Amino acid sequence: MISRRLFIENIIKTLGISAFSAGLIDRLIVNSLTYAQNNDLSLKNRAAAKGLFYGAASFKRVLSYPDFSKTFIEECGILVPEWELKWRALRPTPTSYDFNAFDWLINFTSKNNMKFRGHTLVWHDDLPAWFSNTVNSSNAKKYLQDHILTVMKRHAGKIHSWDVVNEPIAMWDKHPDGLRASSPWYKLLGPEYIEIAFRTASEADPNAMLVLNQNHLEQDKDDGTRSSVLKLLKRLKFTGTPIHALGIESHLGGKDYSFNKSKFKAFLSNVADIGLKIIITELDVMDQYMPKDISLRDKMVANIYEEYLSTALSESAVIGVLTWGLSDRYTWLSKFAPREDKAQVRPLPLDQNLQRKLAWYSIANAFDNTRAR
Ligand code: G3I
């Protein structure tokens, strides 16, 4: 049975380039992608119908805007703060914490019956200015443990999962195990910082799922990171470290994007075989190098979403999906990966006006077509 997408591609090929006109491509693709049974069902409800969760990253600032907040609540069953729980946001001084945003976001999710993901307790990036001249090899363990215990205990029992350690693998650091040797935490404590972090987190909130979150796991060129992260996860499990899941960031697209379904599926299966769950934690599709034509660009982005997510969700250890933002109105890619033609980037399920795009339908179809957990 020919797939709908293949059927459409064949039509376009036989009709020639003229088929790429915005109108036809929209009708052809939207028809194919919107065969979701019930268009009114939001992404969070489609995910929940299969025993999964869907949500997105956001900020206190934008969740304070009524129009965005209303849409976010409709579509998302879980929130992860894009910035407010990082050291630079939480730690104005070496001896103080600013929990204003954390408390507001926890209140927002509990008021709206939404799960909450903590991101992130230990990262090499976005550390406060005082860090480098305050934390040293003799006090680093105490700073690390005090931070984890204080932050996690603030709302212990209310957090679905925590990204305990973020991006510990970086192949370009040339470490024999692929570890990010340039991380301040690695330099101060050695590779043990990872196990210390997880053991401390388990003590701080025994109810939270403890996650190791990693980027560069999605594409063909990521074999090195994949084998390094598997090696690390096996070692952590072998030493009895309390770790429950791998977060796969899933920032897709970009130059020379290459996705191999069977290789990615094999990687997911290897992670599941270690006894870990998997969360797709920061899904978006960079359109920086795609054509300017919006209908064509949206189709390309939607195809990447559909191919990636249908493959990821075919692994039963995958328990949920978060996009790194909900609407093109607020995406880190506007600054991080702007288009040369200055056109607005379109990486997320909703457009600038909070309207559903083809990407939304791709995600909806991936939830509709996966097995229930
Ligand atoms: O909003 C504050 C403002 O109040 C403050 O005065 C100002 C001081 O510089 O910072 C502003 O916050 C910025 C924040 O984004 C919100 O816009 C921070 O400067 C800026 O560093 C922060 O960038 C975030 C980046 O991580 C670094 O934390 C991006 O939004 C966020 O998308 C990005 O997310 C990372 C994940 O955590 C890990 N995986 C990769 C992903 C993309 O880089």
Short mmCIF file of C-alpha atoms and ligand atoms in Angstrom, two decimals:
data_model
loop_
_atom_site.label_atom_id
_atom_site.label_comp_id
_atom_site.label_asym_id
_atom_site.label_seq_id
_atom_site.Cartn_x
_atom_site.Cartn_y
_atom_site.Cartn_z
CA MET A 1 0.00 0.00 0.00
CA ILE A 2 1.67 3.19 -1.16
CA SER A 3 2.11 5.71 1.68
CA ARG A 4 0.14 8.94 1.36
CA ARG A 5 3.35 10.96 1.31
CA LEU A 6 4.87 8.83 -1.46
CA PHE A 7 1.59 9.14 -3.38
CA ILE A 8 1.78 12.92 -3.13
CA GLU A 9 5.47 13.06 -4.07
CA ASN A 10 4.64 10.99 -7.18
CA ILE A 11 1.84 13.38 -8.13
CA ILE A 12 4.20 16.30 -7.77
CA LYS A 13 6.84 14.56 -9.84
CA THR A 14 4.41 13.74 -12.68
CA LEU A 15 2.86 17.23 -12.61
CA GLY A 16 6.34 18.71 -12.63
CA ILE A 17 7.67 21.79 -10.82
CA SER A 18 4.35 23.65 -11.24
CA ALA A 19 2.95 21.38 -8.53
CA PHE A 20 5.09 23.21 -6.05
CA SER A 21 2.75 26.19 -6.16
CA ALA A 22 1.73 27.11 -2.64
CA GLY A 23 -1.96 26.30 -3.12
CA LEU A 24 -1.57 22.81 -4.52
CA ILE A 25 1.21 21.76 -2.19
CA ASP A 26 -0.82 22.95 0.77
CA ARG A 27 -3.95 21.09 -0.31
CA LEU A 28 -2.00 17.95 -1.16
CA ILE A 29 0.02 17.90 2.03
CA VAL A 30 -2.56 19.26 4.42
CA ASN A 31 -5.00 16.58 3.18
CA SER A 32 -2.39 13.91 3.74
CA LEU A 33 -1.32 15.20 7.12
CA THR A 34 -4.72 16.12 8.43
CA TYR A 35 -6.23 12.71 8.20
CA ALA A 36 -5.98 12.73 12.00
CA GLN A 37 -9.37 11.49 13.16
CA ASN A 38 -10.40 14.45 15.24
CA ASN A 39 -8.76 17.80 14.51
CA ASP A 40 -10.08 19.29 17.73
CA LEU A 41 -8.11 16.93 19.91
CA SER A 42 -5.06 18.83 21.19
CA LEU A 43 -1.55 17.39 21.17
CA LYS A 44 -1.65 16.76 24.93
CA ASN A 45 -4.91 14.81 24.57
CA ARG A 46 -3.67 12.85 21.58
CA ALA A 47 -0.56 11.88 23.53
CA ALA A 48 -2.53 11.04 26.67
CA ALA A 49 -4.85 8.80 24.62
CA LYS A 50 -1.80 6.60 24.02
CA GLY A 51 -0.43 6.79 27.57
CA LEU A 52 2.20 9.37 26.58
CA PHE A 53 2.67 13.03 27.50
CA TYR A 54 3.25 16.06 25.26
CA GLY A 55 4.35 19.50 26.28
CA ALA A 56 6.82 22.25 25.61
CA ALA A 57 9.48 24.54 26.99
CA SER A 58 8.48 28.06 27.88
CA PHE A 59 9.24 31.04 30.10
CA LYS A 60 7.41 32.80 32.93
CA ARG A 61 7.52 36.01 30.88
CA VAL A 62 5.59 34.63 27.90
CA LEU A 63 3.27 32.44 29.95
CA SER A 64 2.06 35.69 31.51
CA TYR A 65 0.58 36.76 28.15
CA PRO A 66 -3.12 35.67 28.13
CA ASP A 67 -3.34 34.59 24.47
CA PHE A 68 -0.17 32.48 24.62
CA SER A 69 -0.96 31.07 28.05
CA LYS A 70 -4.45 29.95 26.92
CA THR A 71 -3.01 28.12 23.89
CA PHE A 72 -0.19 26.60 25.94
CA ILE A 73 -2.69 25.20 28.46
CA GLU A 74 -4.83 23.75 25.63
CA GLU A 75 -1.93 22.01 23.87
CA CYS A 76 0.49 21.06 26.65
CA GLY A 77 0.28 18.49 29.42
CA ILE A 78 3.78 19.26 30.74
CA LEU A 79 5.98 22.35 31.05
CA VAL A 80 9.76 22.61 31.17
CA PRO A 81 11.28 26.04 31.96
CA GLU A 82 13.59 26.99 29.11
CA TRP A 83 15.82 29.07 31.36
CA GLU A 84 14.56 29.83 34.87
CA LEU A 85 15.99 26.74 36.61
CA LYS A 86 19.54 27.16 35.37
CA TRP A 87 22.29 28.29 37.73
CA ARG A 88 22.54 31.78 36.22
CA ALA A 89 18.83 32.37 36.74
CA LEU A 90 18.56 30.74 40.19
CA ARG A 91 21.77 31.84 41.86
CA PRO A 92 22.30 35.61 42.11
CA THR A 93 25.10 35.09 44.64
CA PRO A 94 27.14 32.13 45.98
CA THR A 95 24.97 32.03 49.10
CA SER A 96 21.50 32.91 47.77
CA TYR A 97 18.72 31.56 45.54
CA ASP A 98 16.01 33.42 43.62
CA PHE A 99 13.01 31.08 43.51
CA ASN A 100 10.47 33.65 42.29
CA ALA A 101 10.19 32.23 38.75
CA PHE A 102 10.35 28.59 39.93
CA ASP A 103 7.49 29.16 42.40
CA TRP A 104 5.42 31.02 39.77
CA LEU A 105 5.90 28.25 37.20
CA ILE A 106 5.06 25.50 39.70
CA ASN A 107 1.90 27.40 40.59
CA PHE A 108 1.05 27.81 36.89
CA THR A 109 1.34 24.07 36.24
CA SER A 110 -0.53 22.94 39.35
CA LYS A 111 -3.36 25.46 38.63
CA ASN A 112 -3.62 24.04 35.09
CA ASN A 113 -3.26 20.37 35.95
CA MET A 114 0.03 20.19 34.07
CA LYS A 115 3.13 18.11 34.79
CA PHE A 116 6.46 19.89 35.45
CA ARG A 117 9.95 19.00 34.21
CA GLY A 118 13.01 20.48 35.94
CA HIS A 119 15.83 21.61 33.63
CA THR A 120 18.70 21.49 34.59
CA LEU A 121 20.63 20.86 37.81
CA VAL A 122 24.15 20.37 36.41
CA TRP A 123 25.33 21.90 33.12
CA HIS A 124 28.57 23.37 31.81
CA ASP A 125 26.72 26.38 30.36
CA ASP A 126 24.86 29.42 31.70
CA LEU A 127 26.72 29.41 35.03
CA PRO A 128 26.62 32.66 37.06
CA ALA A 129 29.46 35.19 36.73
CA TRP A 130 30.64 34.46 40.30
CA PHE A 131 31.08 30.72 39.63
CA SER A 132 34.57 30.61 38.13
CA ASN A 133 36.19 32.69 40.88
CA THR A 134 34.26 31.09 43.73
CA VAL A 135 33.96 27.35 43.06
CA ASN A 136 37.20 25.35 43.23
CA SER A 137 38.27 21.71 43.52
CA SER A 138 38.00 21.75 47.33
CA ASN A 139 34.44 23.20 47.56
CA ALA A 140 32.95 22.05 44.22
CA LYS A 141 31.31 18.92 45.64
CA LYS A 142 29.62 20.95 48.39
CA TYR A 143 28.39 23.59 45.89
CA LEU A 144 27.05 20.86 43.63
CA GLN A 145 25.28 18.94 46.38
CA ASP A 146 23.92 22.01 48.17
CA HIS A 147 22.49 23.32 44.89
CA ILE A 148 20.80 20.03 44.00
CA LEU A 149 19.39 19.49 47.52
CA THR A 150 18.13 23.07 47.91
CA VAL A 151 16.56 23.37 44.46
CA MET A 152 14.98 19.90 44.39
CA LYS A 153 13.63 20.08 47.95
CA ARG A 154 11.88 23.39 47.14
CA HIS A 155 9.08 21.53 45.36
CA ALA A 156 9.89 17.88 46.06
CA GLY A 157 7.03 15.58 45.12
CA LYS A 158 5.62 17.97 42.51
CA ILE A 159 8.20 17.36 39.78
CA HIS A 160 7.65 14.71 37.10
CA SER A 161 11.30 14.51 36.12
CA TRP A 162 14.60 16.39 36.42
CA ASP A 163 17.37 16.75 33.87
CA VAL A 164 19.99 16.06 36.52
CA VAL A 165 23.02 16.29 34.22
CA ASN A 166 22.80 18.08 30.87
CA GLU A 167 25.01 17.26 27.84
CA PRO A 168 27.87 15.42 29.62
CA ILE A 169 29.09 14.01 26.28
CA ALA A 170 30.98 16.19 23.78
CA MET A 171 32.98 14.27 21.17
CA TRP A 172 34.98 17.34 20.20
CA ASP A 173 36.67 17.31 23.61
CA LYS A 174 38.45 14.12 22.45
CA HIS A 175 38.02 12.36 25.82
CA PRO A 176 38.52 8.55 25.49
CA ASP A 177 34.97 8.05 26.81
CA GLY A 178 33.55 11.00 24.86
CA LEU A 179 33.00 12.97 28.08
CA ARG A 180 32.87 16.79 28.02
CA ALA A 181 36.28 17.25 29.63
CA SER A 182 35.94 21.03 29.17
CA SER A 183 33.01 21.14 31.61
CA PRO A 184 33.86 23.08 34.79
CA TRP A 185 32.29 20.21 36.77
CA TYR A 186 34.52 17.64 35.06
CA LYS A 187 37.60 19.81 35.64
CA LEU A 188 36.75 20.30 39.32
CA LEU A 189 35.48 16.81 40.26
CA GLY A 190 36.43 14.46 37.41
CA PRO A 191 33.85 12.13 35.78
CA GLU A 192 32.50 11.26 39.24
CA TYR A 193 30.48 14.53 39.21
CA ILE A 194 27.82 12.70 37.20
CA GLU A 195 27.28 9.91 39.76
CA ILE A 196 27.47 12.38 42.66
CA ALA A 197 24.76 14.48 41.02
CA PHE A 198 22.38 11.57 40.49
CA ARG A 199 22.87 10.11 43.97
CA THR A 200 22.28 13.53 45.54
CA ALA A 201 19.19 14.08 43.39
CA SER A 202 17.75 10.74 44.47
CA GLU A 203 18.18 11.79 48.11
CA ALA A 204 16.58 15.21 47.46
CA ASP A 205 13.39 13.95 45.77
CA PRO A 206 12.90 10.17 45.64
CA ASN A 207 9.66 10.71 43.65
CA ALA A 208 11.23 12.45 40.69
CA MET A 209 12.34 10.60 37.55
CA LEU A 210 16.07 11.30 37.16
CA VAL A 211 17.19 11.98 33.60
CA LEU A 212 20.49 12.35 31.78
CA ASN A 213 19.77 14.82 28.95
CA GLN A 214 21.93 14.78 25.80
CA ASN A 215 22.12 16.43 22.38
CA HIS A 216 23.65 15.18 19.13
CA LEU A 217 22.06 11.72 19.29
CA GLU A 218 19.63 11.99 16.36
CA GLN A 219 21.59 11.89 13.14
CA ASP A 220 23.91 9.55 11.20
CA LYS A 221 26.91 11.72 12.11
CA ASP A 222 26.12 11.19 15.83
CA ASP A 223 27.36 7.59 16.11
CA GLY A 224 30.22 8.68 18.40
CA THR A 225 27.93 10.46 20.82
CA ARG A 226 25.49 7.54 20.76
CA SER A 227 28.15 4.96 21.68
CA SER A 228 29.63 7.26 24.34
CA VAL A 229 26.27 7.89 25.96
CA LEU A 230 25.48 4.15 25.96
CA LYS A 231 28.84 3.45 27.60
CA LEU A 232 28.17 6.09 30.27
CA LEU A 233 24.63 4.86 30.93
CA LYS A 234 25.81 1.25 31.29
CA ARG A 235 28.52 2.33 33.71
CA LEU A 236 26.06 4.34 35.79
CA LYS A 237 23.61 1.43 35.92
CA PHE A 238 26.44 -1.00 36.78
CA THR A 239 27.47 1.13 39.77
CA GLY A 240 23.85 1.26 40.96
CA THR A 241 23.51 4.99 40.26
CA PRO A 242 19.84 6.05 40.54
CA ILE A 243 19.16 7.05 36.92
CA HIS A 244 15.79 6.39 35.26
CA ALA A 245 15.75 7.87 31.77
CA LEU A 246 17.70 9.29 28.87
CA GLY A 247 16.55 12.64 27.50
CA ILE A 248 17.18 12.92 23.75
CA GLU A 249 17.13 16.62 22.94
CA SER A 250 16.11 16.18 19.25
CA HIS A 251 17.11 19.51 17.73
CA LEU A 252 16.62 18.45 14.09
CA GLY A 253 17.22 19.95 10.65
CA GLY A 254 20.22 22.15 9.90
CA LYS A 255 22.98 21.76 7.31
CA ASP A 256 23.50 18.19 5.95
CA TYR A 257 20.67 16.84 8.12
CA SER A 258 20.81 13.05 7.82
CA PHE A 259 18.40 10.79 9.67
CA ASN A 260 18.58 7.01 9.41
CA LYS A 261 15.43 5.38 10.81
CA SER A 262 16.83 1.90 11.43
CA LYS A 263 20.05 3.16 13.06
CA PHE A 264 18.11 5.51 15.34
CA LYS A 265 15.64 2.76 16.22
CA ALA A 266 18.52 0.42 17.08
CA PHE A 267 20.00 3.10 19.35
CA LEU A 268 16.68 3.57 21.16
CA SER A 269 16.41 -0.19 21.61
CA ASN A 270 19.93 -0.29 23.10
CA VAL A 271 18.93 2.39 25.62
CA ALA A 272 15.75 0.51 26.50
CA ASP A 273 17.77 -2.71 26.97
CA ILE A 274 19.74 -0.98 29.75
CA GLY A 275 16.40 -0.63 31.57
CA LEU A 276 15.93 3.09 30.96
CA LYS A 277 12.94 5.08 29.75
CA ILE A 278 13.38 7.70 27.00
CA ILE A 279 11.99 11.24 26.78
CA ILE A 280 12.16 13.36 23.61
CA THR A 281 13.03 16.53 25.52
CA GLU A 282 13.73 19.51 23.19
CA LEU A 283 12.21 18.72 19.79
CA ASP A 284 12.32 21.36 17.07
CA VAL A 285 13.33 21.55 13.39
CA MET A 286 15.77 24.23 12.29
CA ASP A 287 14.72 25.70 8.89
CA GLN A 288 17.71 28.04 8.50
CA TYR A 289 18.93 26.47 5.23
CA MET A 290 15.53 25.60 3.74
CA PRO A 291 13.85 27.53 0.85
CA LYS A 292 12.17 30.83 1.71
CA ASP A 293 8.77 29.72 0.31
CA ILE A 294 6.70 29.15 3.45
CA SER A 295 4.43 26.39 2.13
CA LEU A 296 7.43 24.42 0.88
CA ARG A 297 9.46 25.11 4.05
CA ASP A 298 6.55 24.07 6.30
CA LYS A 299 6.19 20.84 4.29
CA MET A 300 9.89 20.06 4.71
CA VAL A 301 9.77 20.78 8.44
CA ALA A 302 6.61 18.69 8.82
CA ASN A 303 8.19 15.76 7.00
CA ILE A 304 11.18 15.81 9.34
CA TYR A 305 8.86 15.87 12.37
CA GLU A 306 6.76 12.99 11.05
CA GLU A 307 9.68 10.76 10.06
CA TYR A 308 11.56 11.36 13.33
CA LEU A 309 8.62 11.10 15.72
CA SER A 310 7.01 8.06 14.10
CA THR A 311 10.37 6.30 14.46
CA ALA A 312 10.94 7.46 18.05
CA LEU A 313 7.44 6.51 19.19
CA SER A 314 7.80 3.02 17.71
CA GLU A 315 10.12 2.33 20.69
CA SER A 316 7.83 1.57 23.68
CA ALA A 317 10.43 2.92 26.15
CA VAL A 318 9.67 6.41 24.83
CA ILE A 319 7.23 7.88 27.35
CA GLY A 320 6.80 11.47 26.23
CA VAL A 321 7.65 14.32 23.89
CA LEU A 322 8.36 17.98 24.52
CA THR A 323 9.02 20.54 21.83
CA TRP A 324 11.51 23.28 22.64
CA GLY A 325 8.87 25.96 22.48
CA LEU A 326 5.29 25.75 21.20
CA SER A 327 5.04 28.68 18.78
CA ASP A 328 7.42 30.29 16.27
CA ARG A 329 6.71 33.50 18.18
CA TYR A 330 9.13 32.35 20.88
CA THR A 331 11.96 30.12 19.71
CA TRP A 332 15.64 30.17 20.65
CA LEU A 333 16.37 29.55 16.96
CA SER A 334 15.37 33.12 16.05
CA LYS A 335 18.61 34.21 17.68
CA PHE A 336 20.68 31.02 17.48
CA ALA A 337 19.92 30.08 13.84
CA PRO A 338 18.49 33.09 12.01
CA ARG A 339 17.90 32.88 8.24
CA GLU A 340 20.19 34.78 5.89
CA ASP A 341 17.11 36.16 4.07
CA LYS A 342 15.91 37.53 7.44
CA ALA A 343 12.64 35.60 7.04
CA GLN A 344 11.13 34.54 10.35
CA VAL A 345 12.11 31.00 11.32
CA ARG A 346 9.30 28.40 11.49
CA PRO A 347 10.61 25.45 13.60
CA LEU A 348 7.64 24.74 15.89
CA PRO A 349 4.07 23.29 15.80
CA LEU A 350 2.30 26.69 15.93
CA ASP A 351 3.02 29.79 13.89
CA GLN A 352 3.55 33.35 15.15
CA ASN A 353 -0.23 33.76 15.43
CA LEU A 354 -0.58 30.56 17.45
CA GLN A 355 -2.21 28.75 14.48
CA ARG A 356 -1.54 25.07 13.83
CA LYS A 357 0.98 24.38 11.07
CA LEU A 358 1.74 21.21 9.10
CA ALA A 359 4.27 20.43 11.85
CA TRP A 360 1.40 20.31 14.35
CA TYR A 361 -0.40 17.77 12.14
CA SER A 362 2.76 15.70 11.83
CA ILE A 363 3.07 15.46 15.60
CA ALA A 364 -0.66 14.76 15.93
CA ASN A 365 -0.43 11.95 13.38
CA ALA A 366 2.61 10.46 15.10
CA PHE A 367 0.64 10.25 18.36
CA ASP A 368 -2.49 8.95 16.58
CA ASN A 369 -0.55 6.22 14.76
CA THR A 370 1.59 4.91 17.62
CA ARG A 371 0.70 1.98 19.87
CA ALA A 372 -0.85 2.76 23.24
CA ARG A 373 1.59 2.28 26.16
O1 G3I B 1 15.26 36.74 30.27
C1 G3I B 1 16.55 36.97 30.87
C2 G3I B 1 16.65 38.37 31.34
O2 G3I B 1 15.69 38.61 32.38
C3 G3I B 1 18.04 38.59 31.86
O3 G3I B 1 18.20 39.93 32.28
C4 G3I B 1 19.06 38.25 30.79
C5 G3I B 1 20.47 38.40 31.33
O4 G3I B 1 21.35 38.01 30.30
O5 G3I B 1 18.90 36.88 30.39
C6 G3I B 1 17.62 36.61 29.87
O6 G3I B 1 17.52 35.24 29.71
C7 G3I B 1 18.05 34.64 28.57
C8 G3I B 1 17.19 33.39 28.43
O7 G3I B 1 17.67 32.56 27.38
C9 G3I B 1 15.74 33.77 28.16
O8 G3I B 1 15.64 34.38 26.94
C10 G3I B 1 19.51 34.24 28.83
O9 G3I B 1 20.33 35.39 28.77
C11 G3I B 1 19.97 33.27 27.74
O10 G3I B 1 21.25 32.74 28.09
C12 G3I B 1 18.99 32.09 27.68
O11 G3I B 1 19.38 31.23 26.60
C13 G3I B 1 18.88 29.88 26.74
C14 G3I B 1 20.07 28.93 26.59
O12 G3I B 1 19.62 27.57 26.65
C15 G3I B 1 21.09 29.15 27.69
O13 G3I B 1 20.46 28.89 28.95
C16 G3I B 1 17.86 29.62 25.64
O14 G3I B 1 16.70 30.41 25.85
C17 G3I B 1 17.47 28.14 25.64
O15 G3I B 1 16.65 27.85 24.51
C18 G3I B 1 18.73 27.24 25.57
O16 G3I B 1 18.27 25.94 25.74
C19 G3I B 1 19.28 24.90 25.65
C20 G3I B 1 18.94 23.85 26.70
O17 G3I B 1 18.94 24.41 27.98
C21 G3I B 1 19.91 22.67 26.59
N1 G3I B 1 19.89 22.09 25.24
C22 G3I B 1 20.21 23.08 24.19
C23 G3I B 1 19.21 24.24 24.25
C24 G3I B 1 19.47 25.23 23.15
O18 G3I B 1 20.71 25.85 23.32
#
